[in-house]
Short mmCIF file of C-alpha atoms (C1' of nucleotides) in Angstrom, two decimals:
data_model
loop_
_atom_site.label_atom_id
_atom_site.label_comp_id
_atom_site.label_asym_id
_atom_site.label_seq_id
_atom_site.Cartn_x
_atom_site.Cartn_y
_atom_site.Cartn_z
CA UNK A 1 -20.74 93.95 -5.49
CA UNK A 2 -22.15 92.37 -8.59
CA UNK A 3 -21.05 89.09 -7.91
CA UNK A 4 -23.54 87.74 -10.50
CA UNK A 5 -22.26 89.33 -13.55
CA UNK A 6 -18.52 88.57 -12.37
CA UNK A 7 -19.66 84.75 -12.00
CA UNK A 8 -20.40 84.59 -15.35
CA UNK A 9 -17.45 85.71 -17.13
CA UNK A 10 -15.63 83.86 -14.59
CA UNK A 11 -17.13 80.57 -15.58
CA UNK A 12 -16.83 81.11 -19.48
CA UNK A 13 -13.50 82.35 -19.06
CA UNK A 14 -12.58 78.65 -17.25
CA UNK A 15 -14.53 76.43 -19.38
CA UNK A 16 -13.19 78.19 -22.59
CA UNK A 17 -9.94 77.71 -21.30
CA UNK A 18 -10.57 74.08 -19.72
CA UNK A 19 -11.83 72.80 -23.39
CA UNK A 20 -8.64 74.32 -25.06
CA UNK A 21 -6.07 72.45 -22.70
CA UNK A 22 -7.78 69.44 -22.98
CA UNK A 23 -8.37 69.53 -26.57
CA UNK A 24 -4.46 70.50 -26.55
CA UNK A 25 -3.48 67.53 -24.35
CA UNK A 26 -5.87 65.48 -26.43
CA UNK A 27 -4.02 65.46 -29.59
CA UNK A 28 -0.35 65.98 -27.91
CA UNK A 29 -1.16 62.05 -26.49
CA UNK A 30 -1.59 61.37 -30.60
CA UNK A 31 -5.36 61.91 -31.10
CA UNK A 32 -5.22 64.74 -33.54
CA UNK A 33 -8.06 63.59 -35.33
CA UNK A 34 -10.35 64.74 -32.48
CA UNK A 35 -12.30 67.50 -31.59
CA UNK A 36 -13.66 69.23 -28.73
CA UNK A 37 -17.28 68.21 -29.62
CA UNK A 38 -16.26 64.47 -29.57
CA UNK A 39 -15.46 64.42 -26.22
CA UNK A 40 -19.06 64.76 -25.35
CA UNK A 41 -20.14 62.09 -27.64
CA UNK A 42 -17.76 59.91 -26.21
CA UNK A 43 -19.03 60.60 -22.83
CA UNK A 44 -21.98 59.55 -23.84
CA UNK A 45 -21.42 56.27 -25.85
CA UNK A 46 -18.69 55.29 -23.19
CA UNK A 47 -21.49 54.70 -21.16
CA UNK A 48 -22.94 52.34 -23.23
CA UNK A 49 -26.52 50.94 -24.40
CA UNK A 50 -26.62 54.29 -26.62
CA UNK A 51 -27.60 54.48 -30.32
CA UNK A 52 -27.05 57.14 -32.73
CA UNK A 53 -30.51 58.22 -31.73
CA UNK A 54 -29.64 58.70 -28.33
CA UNK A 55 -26.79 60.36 -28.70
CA UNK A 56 -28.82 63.03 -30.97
CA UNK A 57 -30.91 63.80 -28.51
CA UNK A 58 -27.73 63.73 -25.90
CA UNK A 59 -25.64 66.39 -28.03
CA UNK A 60 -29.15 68.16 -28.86
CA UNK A 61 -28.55 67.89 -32.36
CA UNK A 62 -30.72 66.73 -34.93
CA UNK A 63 -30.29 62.46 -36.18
CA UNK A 64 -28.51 63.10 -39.27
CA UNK A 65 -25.60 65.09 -37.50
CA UNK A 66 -25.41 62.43 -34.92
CA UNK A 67 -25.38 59.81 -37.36
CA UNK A 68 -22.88 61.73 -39.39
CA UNK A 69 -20.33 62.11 -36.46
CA UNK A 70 -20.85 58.23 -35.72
CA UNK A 71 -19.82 57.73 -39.62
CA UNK A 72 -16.60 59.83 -38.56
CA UNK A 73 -15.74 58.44 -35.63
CA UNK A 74 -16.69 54.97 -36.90
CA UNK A 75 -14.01 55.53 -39.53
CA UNK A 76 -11.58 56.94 -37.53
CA UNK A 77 -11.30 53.83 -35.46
CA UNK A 78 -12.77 55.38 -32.30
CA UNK A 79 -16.64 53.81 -32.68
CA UNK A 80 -17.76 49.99 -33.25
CA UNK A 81 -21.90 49.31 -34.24
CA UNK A 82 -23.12 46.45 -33.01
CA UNK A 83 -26.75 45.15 -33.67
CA UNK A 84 -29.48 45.88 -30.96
CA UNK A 85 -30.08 42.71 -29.30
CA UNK A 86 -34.13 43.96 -29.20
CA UNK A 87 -34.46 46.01 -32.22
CA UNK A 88 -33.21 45.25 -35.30
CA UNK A 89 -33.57 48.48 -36.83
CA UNK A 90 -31.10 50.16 -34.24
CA UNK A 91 -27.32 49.97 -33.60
CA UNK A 92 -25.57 49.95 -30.38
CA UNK A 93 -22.36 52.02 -30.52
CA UNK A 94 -19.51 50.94 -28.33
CA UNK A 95 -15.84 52.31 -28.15
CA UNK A 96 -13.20 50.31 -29.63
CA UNK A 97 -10.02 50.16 -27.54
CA UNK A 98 -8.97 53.26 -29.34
CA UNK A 99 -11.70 54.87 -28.16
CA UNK A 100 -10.88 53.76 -24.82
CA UNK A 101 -8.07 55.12 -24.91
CA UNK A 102 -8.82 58.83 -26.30
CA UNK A 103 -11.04 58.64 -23.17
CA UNK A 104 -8.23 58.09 -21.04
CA UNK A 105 -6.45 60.30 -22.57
CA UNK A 106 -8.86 63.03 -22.34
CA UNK A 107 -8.88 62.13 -18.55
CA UNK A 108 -5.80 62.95 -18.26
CA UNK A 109 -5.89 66.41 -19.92
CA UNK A 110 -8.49 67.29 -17.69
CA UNK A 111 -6.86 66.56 -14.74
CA UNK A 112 -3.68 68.27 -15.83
CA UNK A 113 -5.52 71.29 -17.10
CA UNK A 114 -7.30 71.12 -13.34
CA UNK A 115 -4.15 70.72 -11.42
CA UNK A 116 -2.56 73.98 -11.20
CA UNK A 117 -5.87 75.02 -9.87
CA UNK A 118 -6.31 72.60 -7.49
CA UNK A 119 -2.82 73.65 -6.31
CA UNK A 120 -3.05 77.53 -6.72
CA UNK A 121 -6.19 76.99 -3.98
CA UNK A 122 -4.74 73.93 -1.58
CA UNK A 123 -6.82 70.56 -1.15
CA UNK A 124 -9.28 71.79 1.50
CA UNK A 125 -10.89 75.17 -0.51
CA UNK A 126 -10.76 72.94 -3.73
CA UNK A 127 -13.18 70.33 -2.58
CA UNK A 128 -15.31 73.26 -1.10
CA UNK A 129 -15.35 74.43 -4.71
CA UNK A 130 -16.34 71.36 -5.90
CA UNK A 131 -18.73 70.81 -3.11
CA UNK A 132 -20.36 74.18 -4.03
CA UNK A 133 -20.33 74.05 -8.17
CA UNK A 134 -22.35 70.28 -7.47
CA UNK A 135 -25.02 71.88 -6.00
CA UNK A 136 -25.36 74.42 -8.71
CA UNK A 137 -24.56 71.69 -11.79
CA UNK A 138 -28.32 71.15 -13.55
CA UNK A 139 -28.84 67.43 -14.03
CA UNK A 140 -29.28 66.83 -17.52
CA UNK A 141 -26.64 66.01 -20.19
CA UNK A 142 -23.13 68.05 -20.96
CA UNK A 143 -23.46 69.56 -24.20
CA UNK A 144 -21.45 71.92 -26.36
CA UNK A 145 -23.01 75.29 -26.18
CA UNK A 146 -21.77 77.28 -29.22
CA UNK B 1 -12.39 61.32 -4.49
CA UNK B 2 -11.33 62.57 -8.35
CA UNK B 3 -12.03 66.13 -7.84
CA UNK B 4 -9.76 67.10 -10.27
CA UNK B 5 -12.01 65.21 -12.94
CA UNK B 6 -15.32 66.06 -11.56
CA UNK B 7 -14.51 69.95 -11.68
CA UNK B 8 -14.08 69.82 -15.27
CA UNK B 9 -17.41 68.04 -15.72
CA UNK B 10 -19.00 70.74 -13.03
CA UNK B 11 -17.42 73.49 -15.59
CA UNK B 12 -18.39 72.50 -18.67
CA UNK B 13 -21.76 72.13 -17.30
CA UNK B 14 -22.58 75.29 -15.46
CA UNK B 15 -20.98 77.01 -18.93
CA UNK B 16 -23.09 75.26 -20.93
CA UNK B 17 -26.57 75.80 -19.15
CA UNK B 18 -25.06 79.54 -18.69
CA UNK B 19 -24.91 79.97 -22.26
CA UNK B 20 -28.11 78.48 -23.26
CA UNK B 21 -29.77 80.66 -21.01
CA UNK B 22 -28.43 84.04 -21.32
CA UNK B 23 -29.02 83.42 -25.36
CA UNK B 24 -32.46 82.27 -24.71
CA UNK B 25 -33.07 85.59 -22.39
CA UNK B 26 -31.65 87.63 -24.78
CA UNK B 27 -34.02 86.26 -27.74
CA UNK B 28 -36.62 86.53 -25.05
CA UNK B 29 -35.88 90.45 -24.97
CA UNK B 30 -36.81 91.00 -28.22
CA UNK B 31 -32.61 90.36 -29.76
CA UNK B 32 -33.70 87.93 -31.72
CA UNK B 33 -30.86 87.61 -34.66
CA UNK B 34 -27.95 87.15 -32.12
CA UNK B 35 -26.46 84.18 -31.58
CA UNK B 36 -23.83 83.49 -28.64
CA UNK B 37 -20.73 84.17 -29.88
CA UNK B 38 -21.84 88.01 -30.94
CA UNK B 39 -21.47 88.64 -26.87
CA UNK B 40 -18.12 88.11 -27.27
CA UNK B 41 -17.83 90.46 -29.91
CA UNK B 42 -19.94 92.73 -28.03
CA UNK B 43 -17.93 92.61 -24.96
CA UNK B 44 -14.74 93.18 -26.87
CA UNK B 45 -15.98 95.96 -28.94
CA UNK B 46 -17.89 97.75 -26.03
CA UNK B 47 -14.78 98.76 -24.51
CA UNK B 48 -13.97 101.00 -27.16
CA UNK B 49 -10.99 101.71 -29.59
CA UNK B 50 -11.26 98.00 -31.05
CA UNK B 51 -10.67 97.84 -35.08
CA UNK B 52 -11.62 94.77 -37.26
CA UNK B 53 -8.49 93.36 -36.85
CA UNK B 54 -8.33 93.46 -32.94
CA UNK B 55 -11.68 91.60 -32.57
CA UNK B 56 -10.28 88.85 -34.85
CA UNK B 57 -7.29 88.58 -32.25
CA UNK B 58 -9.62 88.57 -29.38
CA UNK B 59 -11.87 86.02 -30.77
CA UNK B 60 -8.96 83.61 -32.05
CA UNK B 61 -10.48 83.11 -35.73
CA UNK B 62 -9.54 85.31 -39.44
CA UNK B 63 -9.61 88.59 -40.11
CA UNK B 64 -11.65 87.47 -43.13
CA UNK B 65 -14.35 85.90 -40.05
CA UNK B 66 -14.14 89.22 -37.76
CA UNK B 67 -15.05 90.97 -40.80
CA UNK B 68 -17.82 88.97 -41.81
CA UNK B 69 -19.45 89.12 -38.14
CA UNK B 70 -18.90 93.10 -38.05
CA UNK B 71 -20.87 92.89 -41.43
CA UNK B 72 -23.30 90.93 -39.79
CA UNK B 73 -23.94 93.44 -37.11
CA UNK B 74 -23.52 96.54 -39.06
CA UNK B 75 -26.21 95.60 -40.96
CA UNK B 76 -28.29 94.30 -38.38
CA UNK B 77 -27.69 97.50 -36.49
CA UNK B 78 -25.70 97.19 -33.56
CA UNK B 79 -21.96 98.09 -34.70
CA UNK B 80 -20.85 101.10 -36.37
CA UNK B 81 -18.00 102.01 -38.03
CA UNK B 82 -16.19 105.08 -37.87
CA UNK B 83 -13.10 106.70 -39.17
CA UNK B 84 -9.96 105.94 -37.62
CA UNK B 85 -7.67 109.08 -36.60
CA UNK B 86 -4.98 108.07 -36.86
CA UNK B 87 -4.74 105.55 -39.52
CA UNK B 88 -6.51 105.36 -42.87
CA UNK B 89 -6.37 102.12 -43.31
CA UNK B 90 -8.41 101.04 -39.94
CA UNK B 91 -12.24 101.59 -38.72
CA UNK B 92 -13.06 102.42 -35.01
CA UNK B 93 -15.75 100.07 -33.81
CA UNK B 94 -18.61 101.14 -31.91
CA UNK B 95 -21.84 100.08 -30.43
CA UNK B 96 -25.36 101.79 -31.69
CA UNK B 97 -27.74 102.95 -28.98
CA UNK B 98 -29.29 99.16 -30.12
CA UNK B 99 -25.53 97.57 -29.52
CA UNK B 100 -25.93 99.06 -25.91
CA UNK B 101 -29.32 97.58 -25.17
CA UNK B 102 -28.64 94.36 -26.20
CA UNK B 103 -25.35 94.23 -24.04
CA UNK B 104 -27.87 95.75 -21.45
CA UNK B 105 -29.86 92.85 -21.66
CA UNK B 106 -27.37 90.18 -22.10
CA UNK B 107 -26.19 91.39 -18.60
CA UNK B 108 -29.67 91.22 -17.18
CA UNK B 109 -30.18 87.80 -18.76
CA UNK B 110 -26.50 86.75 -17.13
CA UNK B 111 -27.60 87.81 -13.78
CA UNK B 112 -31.05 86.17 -13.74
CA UNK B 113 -29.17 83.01 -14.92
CA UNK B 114 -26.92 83.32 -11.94
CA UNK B 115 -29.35 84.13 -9.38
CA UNK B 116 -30.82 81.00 -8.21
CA UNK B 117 -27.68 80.19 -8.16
CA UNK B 118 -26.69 82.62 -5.43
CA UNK B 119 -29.80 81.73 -4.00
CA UNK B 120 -29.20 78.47 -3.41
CA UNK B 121 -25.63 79.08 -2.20
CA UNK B 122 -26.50 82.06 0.09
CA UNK B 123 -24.62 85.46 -0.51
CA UNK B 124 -21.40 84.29 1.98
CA UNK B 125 -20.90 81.39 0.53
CA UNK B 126 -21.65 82.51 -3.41
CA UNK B 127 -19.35 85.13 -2.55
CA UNK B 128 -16.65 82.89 -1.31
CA UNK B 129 -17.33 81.05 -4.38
CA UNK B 130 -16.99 84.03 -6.88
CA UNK B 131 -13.39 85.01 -5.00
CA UNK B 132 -12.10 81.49 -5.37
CA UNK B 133 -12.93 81.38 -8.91
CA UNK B 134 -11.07 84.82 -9.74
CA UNK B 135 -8.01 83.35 -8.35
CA UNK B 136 -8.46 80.43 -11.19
CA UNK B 137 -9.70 82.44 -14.22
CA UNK B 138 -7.09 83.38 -16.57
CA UNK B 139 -5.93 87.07 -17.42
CA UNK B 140 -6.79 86.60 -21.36
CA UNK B 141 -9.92 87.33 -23.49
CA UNK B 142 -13.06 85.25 -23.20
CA UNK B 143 -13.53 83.50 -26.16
CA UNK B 144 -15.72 80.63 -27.49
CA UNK B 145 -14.44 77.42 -27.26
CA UNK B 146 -16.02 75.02 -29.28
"C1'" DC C 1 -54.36 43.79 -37.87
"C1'" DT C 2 -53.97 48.21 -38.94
"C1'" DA C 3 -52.20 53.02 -37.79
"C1'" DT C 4 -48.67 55.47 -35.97
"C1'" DA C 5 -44.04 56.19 -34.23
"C1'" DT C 6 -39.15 55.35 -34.45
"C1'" DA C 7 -34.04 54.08 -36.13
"C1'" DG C 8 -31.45 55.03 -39.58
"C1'" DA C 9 -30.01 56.24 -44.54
"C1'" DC C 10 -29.83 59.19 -48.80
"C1'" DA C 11 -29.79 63.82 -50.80
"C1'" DA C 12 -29.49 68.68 -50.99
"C1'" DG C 13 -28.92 73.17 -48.93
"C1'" DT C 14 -26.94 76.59 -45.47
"C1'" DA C 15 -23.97 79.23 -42.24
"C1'" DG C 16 -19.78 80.28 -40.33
"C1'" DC C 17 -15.64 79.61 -40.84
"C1'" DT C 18 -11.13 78.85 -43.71
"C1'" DT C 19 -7.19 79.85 -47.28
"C1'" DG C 20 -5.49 82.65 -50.93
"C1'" DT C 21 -4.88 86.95 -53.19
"C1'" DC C 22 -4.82 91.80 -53.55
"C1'" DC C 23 -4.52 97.02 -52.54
"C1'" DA C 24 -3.65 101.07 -49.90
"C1'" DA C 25 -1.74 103.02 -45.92
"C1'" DA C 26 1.59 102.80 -42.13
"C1'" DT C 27 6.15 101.74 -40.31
"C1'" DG C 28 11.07 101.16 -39.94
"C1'" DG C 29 15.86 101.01 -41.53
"C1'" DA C 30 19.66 102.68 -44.49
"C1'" DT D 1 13.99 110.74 -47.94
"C1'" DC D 2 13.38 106.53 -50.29
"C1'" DC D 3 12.51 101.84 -50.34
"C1'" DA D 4 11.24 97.30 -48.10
"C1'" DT D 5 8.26 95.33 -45.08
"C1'" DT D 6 4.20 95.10 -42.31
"C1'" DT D 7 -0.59 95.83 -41.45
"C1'" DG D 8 -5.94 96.89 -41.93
"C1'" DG D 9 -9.27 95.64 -44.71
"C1'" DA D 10 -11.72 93.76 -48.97
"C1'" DC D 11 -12.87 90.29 -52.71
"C1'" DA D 12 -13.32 85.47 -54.08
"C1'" DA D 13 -13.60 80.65 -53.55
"C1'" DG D 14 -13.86 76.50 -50.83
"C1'" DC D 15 -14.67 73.52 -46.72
"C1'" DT D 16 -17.16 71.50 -42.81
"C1'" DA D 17 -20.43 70.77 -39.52
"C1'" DC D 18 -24.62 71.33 -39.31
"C1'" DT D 19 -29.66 71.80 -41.17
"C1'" DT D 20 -34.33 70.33 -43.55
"C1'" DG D 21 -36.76 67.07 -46.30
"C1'" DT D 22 -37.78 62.54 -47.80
"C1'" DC D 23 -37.67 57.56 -47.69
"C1'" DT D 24 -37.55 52.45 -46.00
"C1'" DA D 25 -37.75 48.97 -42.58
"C1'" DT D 26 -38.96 47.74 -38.09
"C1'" DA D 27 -41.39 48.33 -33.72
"C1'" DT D 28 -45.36 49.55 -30.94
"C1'" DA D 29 -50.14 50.72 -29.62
"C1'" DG D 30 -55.04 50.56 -30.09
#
DNA sequence: CTATATAGACAAGTAGCTTGTCCAAATGGA
DNA sequence: TCCATTTGGACAAGCTACTTGTCTATATAG
């Protein structure tokens, strides 16, 4: 069997999918002005303690395109700067309650996106999955790949 | 536990570090001017009988963008176009002899990607794994997401 | 105290997509 | 068979999310 090569597709075919029902669910809830990338930036600043260098190096992209999506997001409502209490050339970013609440909502279209899974395989061989996908999940950040 | 949640997270991850890696294997085997989102064209357009206008269905963008990317790889030699039998309108797709290694070594790089992956699992279990999965993935193309 | 590194801003350029328009060939209904 | 509509593909222009390059102010290390 070539298990390898089905795993794969398999795994594109559910993340491509997974990103398109939440993005879906997203802006059903009233965020329309969001998009799939800025879920991993808010991942990140939700976090908090991040600058706009951080979350550059977080997304992988280079400072000005970080710095550019915090300008969007920042006007959007979703973002807040504060000043570093150590540095004054940095900003922290924080989420405004907006932003909180895209979050949430984004929550929520995962878990709805998830659920028919989680049902189509019962309880027990769904937190095997899980249990099996942790030990294979590398460490470092969640980016968008392409 | 929120396993509903932390699958999504466990998805998005293991797609990610699947992509970077099978592009970075590829570039590694001497396919240097592809980028990701040619395997999807490649995958499409290696089955055979695919025109211009049924890759820009399967990818979800323009005709005018399908058009542009089978430019791309015309020219970089690893699509041809031929004559369509039965309509004058349309072009057959095709992969070059070059098309065919590349998709060769996409599959090698996918497979080296997954294998510590089985590894780590064991075969059973990866196996297991792989069925579970199928039951989840959906029926339509594989496209990129973001 | 000086040299280097870092956070962020300003400016310009690029790549991959979009919309809009058009033509020629195919298709379907009377 | 003829005409109306649809479809495959091409040409042109524009947009957006990124890039590289440069600069200033602040922080850090020797």
């Amino acid at each position: 069997m070539d298990d390898a090569l089905a795993f794969s597709g398999l795994v594109l075919a559910l993340s491509g999918q997974l990103v398109q029902e939440i993005h879906t669910g997203v802006s059903q809830q009233g965020f329309e002005d969001l998009r799939p990338a800025h879920g991993f930036a808010f991942a990140h600043i939700s976090v908090g303690g991040a600058t706009t260098a951080d979350l550059a190096e977080h997304l992988g992209v280079t400072k000005q395109a970080a710095a550019q999506l915090v300008e969007e997001l920042v006007r959007k409502g979703y973002v807040e700067r504060h000043p570093h209490p150590h540095d004054a050339r940095a900003r922290l970013l924080g989420l405004t309650e907006i932003g909180w609440a895209a979050t949430r909502a984004a929550d929520r279209a995962a878990r709805a996106a998830v659920a028919p899974w989680q049902e189509a395989l019962g309880e027990e061989r769904f937190s095997e999955l899980v249990a099996d996908l942790t030990l294979l999940a590398p460490p470092g950040p969640i980016r968008p790949a392409w």
